[in-house]
């Protein structure tokens, strides 16, 4: 499946701040063609970078492009009983998708990673945003009700700001617009006013999909949001998991070696 | 309603009868506008735009929608371009101008970074009005990803 590879690699390596980084040992996944073939479990140390809902891993900390990418949607992060201490696993709702077993350097590092990864999904972010958006509306309403002159605090222009975060208030001047894209093209774009709301200032984010039922309800600290039985679309993402060429080349080499050794 | 379902995504099977025509532009020295238009079913799932042949269930490709720019081109047409290669545009022709606008609005909000900034914005606004940090009840107020002002981008 094609991906806008160059853009993805750029996003992975650019200096936009990462949510979490560090070395982890990643279990090497081999294909077992015969049940009685025992390959010793091995781990490879990789440099991991979490940006948003994307977990990139690099061969070295200063590698110029990622080896792989894990899209953290429709997954659970849990401690796992590997032979290794400080191991945790990323598992997907889609049974066909491979799991990732990762090993941290110590207890604190493991806990930090599990926490960071558990809350990394876009779905989670969107849930929280929706919730805050409602809270802000309510806060504004009760403020308006308290005050004699509701116009002051909740004027239409301010309401425009409230519902469209692209038009940020004056105290915070964003240097980026929309999808993390810096202003470019000779400063044609002003602060989001280039995209006026057609419906008069109430451009709301797209409605949330119903929240999936988590396999592991033990993600500590997640908000008690209403659950829905409808599973997310994971078929698309199973193609993206562990995607990069080098990884595939390694698998192919191993397979070829096995072929040479006479395994059918 | 099928139109909005198609835009949303995640949960519905791919039965939309009319896709969005798409074409990838090859970078050239002078911006040639259209190559070949291929009919594709396009599906927005979180910050990825998947595209399919209209009769297939598995996507043939995807675009990660981070550090990208959505631009209205001519009638019914919008484009997606990326920060490191701004002259290369992925163009999409919609069935109507209305559909085109819907897609533009949806795609502009589709990045994780946009979500994050929205969250920080709302958090800050709520805190200004109520004096309380709304993230505290979720136990996530200390998370690095939600901090105001630490993200320089």
XYZ file of C-alpha atoms in Angstrom:
417
model
C 0.000 0.000 0.000
C 1.348 3.380 -0.931
C 1.983 6.056 1.604
C 3.281 9.578 1.194
C 6.599 8.258 2.338
C 8.681 11.332 2.046
C 6.209 13.432 3.978
C 5.928 10.806 6.670
C 9.697 10.581 7.033
C 9.883 14.351 7.127
C 7.290 14.512 9.857
C 9.140 11.847 11.800
C 12.485 13.598 11.661
C 11.594 17.279 11.666
C 12.081 19.277 14.809
C 8.436 19.491 15.763
C 8.326 18.424 19.376
C 7.830 14.770 20.102
C 5.552 13.501 22.824
C 8.001 10.909 24.031
C 11.341 9.562 22.911
C 13.801 6.973 24.065
C 15.575 3.722 23.424
C 13.547 0.573 23.663
C 14.384 -2.960 22.834
C 12.004 -4.314 20.291
C 11.312 -7.986 19.996
C 12.157 -9.382 16.619
C 9.152 -11.086 15.121
C 9.865 -14.134 13.071
C 7.577 -16.230 10.984
C 7.256 -19.709 12.355
C 6.659 -22.060 9.506
C 6.849 -25.080 11.703
C 5.533 -25.325 15.167
C 8.600 -27.136 16.435
C 11.028 -24.580 15.167
C 12.269 -22.634 18.075
C 14.020 -19.448 17.307
C 15.558 -17.817 20.271
C 13.674 -14.679 21.087
C 15.844 -11.729 20.314
C 15.517 -8.038 20.774
C 16.945 -5.143 18.900
C 17.591 -1.780 20.416
C 15.919 1.005 18.505
C 15.317 4.688 18.975
C 11.614 5.400 19.370
C 9.855 8.686 18.742
C 6.214 9.257 19.582
C 4.523 12.101 17.748
C 0.799 12.310 18.186
C -0.700 8.943 17.294
C 2.392 7.793 15.435
C 5.197 5.774 16.934
C 8.288 5.849 14.769
C 11.376 3.792 15.324
C 14.835 4.348 13.989
C 17.869 2.165 13.713
C 19.957 4.779 15.441
C 19.125 7.968 17.239
C 20.554 10.012 14.403
C 19.170 7.981 11.530
C 17.822 10.142 8.782
C 14.692 8.178 8.235
C 12.563 5.847 10.315
C 12.711 2.093 9.946
C 9.115 1.667 10.882
C 5.924 3.272 11.942
C 3.181 2.073 14.233
C -0.163 3.819 14.018
C -1.624 3.862 17.489
C -5.307 3.551 16.672
C -7.430 0.643 17.698
C -4.791 -0.700 20.013
C -4.198 -1.353 23.653
C -0.957 -1.027 25.533
C -0.397 -3.469 28.304
C 2.299 -4.923 30.443
C 3.267 -8.314 29.227
C 4.716 -11.378 30.742
C 7.675 -11.835 28.537
C 10.810 -13.394 29.903
C 12.150 -9.875 29.915
C 11.647 -7.462 32.733
C 10.027 -4.103 31.928
C 8.298 -5.464 28.857
C 5.062 -4.150 27.469
C 3.080 -4.835 24.339
C 1.063 -2.886 21.831
C -1.782 -5.079 20.628
C -4.409 -4.328 18.041
C -8.109 -5.061 17.871
C -7.508 -6.435 14.413
C -6.372 -9.970 15.149
C -4.398 -10.132 11.939
C -2.133 -7.282 12.873
C 1.090 -8.125 14.610
C 1.726 -7.123 18.187
C 4.783 -5.166 19.243
C 6.683 -6.267 22.293
C 8.937 -3.594 23.672
C 11.331 -3.573 26.572
C 12.263 -0.504 28.540
C 15.415 0.175 30.520
C 13.702 0.283 33.859
C 10.463 0.568 35.755
C 10.106 4.318 35.403
C 10.839 4.255 31.701
C 8.356 1.455 31.149
C 5.613 3.256 33.042
C 6.266 6.467 31.178
C 6.035 4.731 27.829
C 2.893 2.817 28.671
C 1.257 5.996 29.854
C 2.314 7.988 26.822
C 1.254 5.311 24.369
C -2.090 4.611 26.036
C -3.221 8.146 25.429
C -1.691 8.607 22.043
C -4.638 7.824 19.840
C -6.339 10.432 17.757
C -9.668 9.098 18.956
C -8.707 9.785 22.523
C -7.571 13.301 21.719
C -10.767 13.977 19.868
C -12.885 12.761 22.765
C -11.142 15.073 25.159
C -11.435 17.992 22.748
C -15.153 17.434 22.317
C -15.609 17.286 26.022
C -13.691 20.493 26.572
C -15.563 22.202 23.805
C -18.822 21.427 25.583
C -17.403 22.578 28.895
C -16.303 25.832 27.368
C -19.718 26.479 25.903
C -21.274 25.849 29.270
C -18.760 27.992 31.063
C -19.375 30.806 28.640
C -23.117 30.490 28.982
C -23.057 30.606 32.753
C -20.696 33.511 32.612
C -23.032 35.348 30.301
C -25.946 34.572 32.563
C -24.113 35.957 35.558
C -23.115 39.146 33.938
C -25.380 42.068 33.278
C -24.029 42.614 29.821
C -23.499 39.302 28.085
C -22.151 41.133 25.065
C -18.890 41.841 26.815
C -17.703 38.359 27.330
C -19.592 36.455 24.724
C -19.763 38.722 21.781
C -20.227 37.119 18.435
C -16.610 37.639 17.556
C -15.510 35.891 20.693
C -17.946 33.110 20.054
C -16.350 32.734 16.689
C -13.049 32.230 18.446
C -14.520 29.760 20.840
C -15.885 27.460 18.225
C -13.090 27.778 15.748
C -9.701 27.255 17.308
C -8.097 28.148 14.026
C -8.851 31.737 14.970
C -6.899 31.925 18.161
C -7.350 34.772 20.600
C -4.904 37.585 20.704
C -2.670 36.411 23.474
C -1.554 33.374 21.602
C -0.151 33.959 18.209
C 0.231 30.715 16.404
C 3.013 30.312 13.967
C 1.263 27.398 12.405
C -2.079 27.022 10.781
C -4.279 24.059 10.234
C -2.439 20.822 9.978
C 0.817 21.961 11.525
C 1.711 23.860 8.412
C 3.774 26.981 8.933
C 2.774 30.105 7.138
C 4.473 30.132 3.850
C 3.997 31.540 0.409
C 4.986 35.058 1.245
C 2.708 35.550 4.197
C -0.457 35.349 2.214
C -2.247 33.725 5.061
C -3.186 35.711 8.052
C -4.303 34.094 11.202
C -6.832 31.743 9.795
C -9.049 34.531 8.614
C -8.244 33.356 5.147
C -10.796 30.644 5.679
C -13.884 32.487 6.805
C -16.606 30.339 8.200
C -19.447 30.089 5.836
C -21.978 29.423 8.484
C -21.173 32.511 10.441
C -18.536 31.445 12.895
C -19.705 28.116 14.178
C -17.428 25.786 12.300
C -17.305 22.833 14.598
C -14.965 19.904 14.342
C -16.443 16.881 12.625
C -18.620 14.809 14.930
C -16.884 12.159 16.975
C -17.178 8.555 15.986
C -18.588 6.487 18.817
C -15.874 5.347 21.146
C -14.718 1.840 20.726
C -14.979 -0.691 23.461
C -11.490 -1.089 24.894
C -10.207 -4.590 25.247
C -8.267 -3.507 28.289
C -10.357 -1.240 30.415
C -7.438 -0.705 32.690
C -5.870 2.298 31.025
C -5.497 4.304 34.148
C -6.859 7.760 34.135
C -8.824 7.605 30.930
C -12.048 9.563 31.162
C -15.251 7.662 31.686
C -16.734 8.305 28.295
C -19.778 6.509 26.963
C -18.746 3.319 25.232
C -20.057 2.079 21.951
C -20.027 -1.463 20.704
C -19.008 -0.451 17.207
C -15.396 -1.326 16.492
C -13.137 1.098 14.687
C -11.992 0.632 11.164
C -8.736 -1.178 11.583
C -8.427 -2.896 8.234
C -6.854 0.221 6.796
C -4.301 0.507 9.544
C -3.197 -3.086 9.533
C -1.517 -2.248 6.268
C 0.373 0.605 7.795
C 1.754 -1.204 10.762
C 5.420 -1.868 10.614
C 5.658 -0.488 7.240
C 9.111 0.503 6.207
C 11.288 -1.122 3.612
C 14.233 -2.092 5.759
C 12.114 -4.134 8.042
C 10.674 -5.984 5.082
C 14.127 -6.515 3.634
C 15.234 -8.121 6.871
C 12.281 -10.436 6.905
C 12.877 -11.371 3.321
C 16.539 -12.144 4.003
C 15.662 -14.363 6.914
C 13.107 -16.182 4.851
C 15.602 -16.718 2.085
C 18.173 -18.035 4.517
C 15.674 -20.476 5.839
C 14.909 -21.575 2.314
C 18.585 -22.177 1.659
C 18.908 -24.292 4.752
C 16.381 -26.590 3.184
C 13.255 -25.783 5.072
C 10.263 -26.189 2.826
C -26.711 10.695 5.199
C -24.244 9.131 2.929
C -22.280 12.212 2.133
C -21.353 12.934 5.701
C -20.851 9.255 6.452
C -18.318 8.983 3.725
C -16.403 11.922 5.043
C -16.366 10.668 8.565
C -15.148 7.409 8.189
C -14.316 4.908 10.657
C -17.328 2.844 11.077
C -19.140 2.380 7.865
C -18.529 -0.080 5.110
C -17.485 1.223 1.790
C -20.686 1.520 -0.099
C -20.594 5.092 -1.239
C -21.545 5.054 -4.891
C -19.700 8.146 -5.949
C -16.132 8.612 -4.938
C -13.923 11.564 -5.292
C -11.869 11.826 -8.409
C -8.247 12.085 -7.606
C -5.020 12.537 -9.393
C -1.487 12.802 -8.189
C 0.478 15.523 -9.793
C 4.014 14.894 -10.775
C 6.305 17.744 -9.895
C 7.354 19.686 -12.926
C 9.010 22.994 -13.396
C 5.846 24.646 -14.554
C 2.751 23.675 -12.643
C 0.835 21.454 -15.024
C -2.544 21.173 -13.555
C -4.092 17.843 -14.338
C -2.659 14.537 -15.258
C -5.058 11.637 -15.354
C -8.138 11.681 -13.218
C -8.840 8.374 -11.599
C -11.992 7.640 -9.785
C -11.207 6.766 -6.227
C -13.095 6.215 -3.090
C -11.574 8.415 -0.489
C -11.938 7.848 3.189
C -10.818 9.994 6.038
C -9.848 8.028 9.117
C -8.318 10.081 11.917
C -5.314 11.806 10.341
C -5.033 9.561 7.327
C -6.716 9.887 4.005
C -7.111 6.444 2.503
C -7.960 5.917 -1.107
C -9.429 2.880 -2.759
C -10.380 1.636 -6.160
C -14.119 1.883 -6.109
C -14.687 -1.852 -6.181
C -12.048 -2.922 -3.682
C -12.202 -3.214 0.063
C -8.511 -2.699 0.720
C -6.927 0.687 0.267
C -4.306 1.170 -2.385
C -2.772 4.069 -0.586
C -2.919 6.626 2.151
C -1.797 10.129 2.889
C -0.736 11.122 6.364
C -2.305 14.496 6.984
C 0.306 16.159 9.163
C 2.233 19.242 8.091
C 0.048 19.560 5.071
C -1.953 22.281 3.471
C -5.432 22.005 2.035
C -6.107 24.466 -0.751
C -9.168 25.257 -2.748
C -8.256 25.103 -6.385
C -10.735 25.637 -9.148
C -14.399 24.765 -9.035
C -15.090 21.488 -7.242
C -11.381 20.915 -6.775
C -9.143 20.979 -3.738
C -5.552 19.965 -3.293
C -3.358 18.607 -0.548
C 0.308 19.533 -0.437
C 3.040 18.912 2.105
C 5.387 21.280 3.761
C 8.606 19.754 2.498
C 7.426 19.615 -1.098
C 4.872 22.362 -1.538
C 4.801 22.305 -5.323
C 3.614 18.749 -5.413
C -0.159 18.763 -5.145
C -2.545 15.886 -4.727
C -5.664 17.120 -6.445
C -9.155 15.948 -5.885
C -12.201 16.768 -7.887
C -15.517 16.497 -6.132
C -19.008 16.094 -7.490
C -20.109 19.482 -6.274
C -18.811 22.661 -4.800
C -20.624 21.888 -1.578
C -18.937 18.534 -1.292
C -15.635 20.219 -2.034
C -16.092 22.649 0.849
C -17.088 19.870 3.200
C -13.952 17.953 2.371
C -11.767 21.009 2.807
C -13.228 21.717 6.218
C -12.933 18.123 7.322
C -9.372 17.754 6.090
C -8.208 20.981 7.689
C -9.258 19.615 11.023
C -7.923 16.156 10.428
C -4.422 16.485 11.786
C -3.382 15.446 15.222
C -1.607 18.746 15.587
C -4.826 20.631 14.935
C -6.595 18.549 17.575
C -3.836 19.219 20.018
C -3.958 22.947 19.518
C -7.725 22.886 19.900
C -7.334 21.074 23.164
C -4.766 23.497 24.485
C -6.923 26.389 23.364
C -10.075 25.102 25.088
C -8.175 24.164 28.190
C -6.771 27.622 28.474
C -10.089 29.318 27.831
C -11.892 27.206 30.385
C -9.212 27.879 32.915
C -9.506 31.603 32.329
C -13.224 31.557 32.913
C -13.585 29.007 35.684
C -10.155 29.208 37.265
C -9.909 25.433 37.076
C -7.921 23.156 34.837
C -10.467 20.956 33.071
C -7.916 18.214 32.494
C -7.452 17.571 36.181
C -10.565 15.470 36.428
C -9.115 13.162 33.805
C -5.788 12.935 35.521
C -3.962 14.131 32.449
C -3.131 17.698 33.323
C 0.565 16.964 33.592
C 0.901 15.225 30.273
C 3.531 16.825 28.111
C 1.361 16.676 25.032
C -1.247 18.974 26.553
C 0.992 21.725 27.797
C 0.495 25.265 26.682
C 3.451 27.108 25.353
C 5.945 24.292 25.446
C 5.356 23.438 21.846
C 7.395 25.666 19.677
C 6.886 23.946 16.312
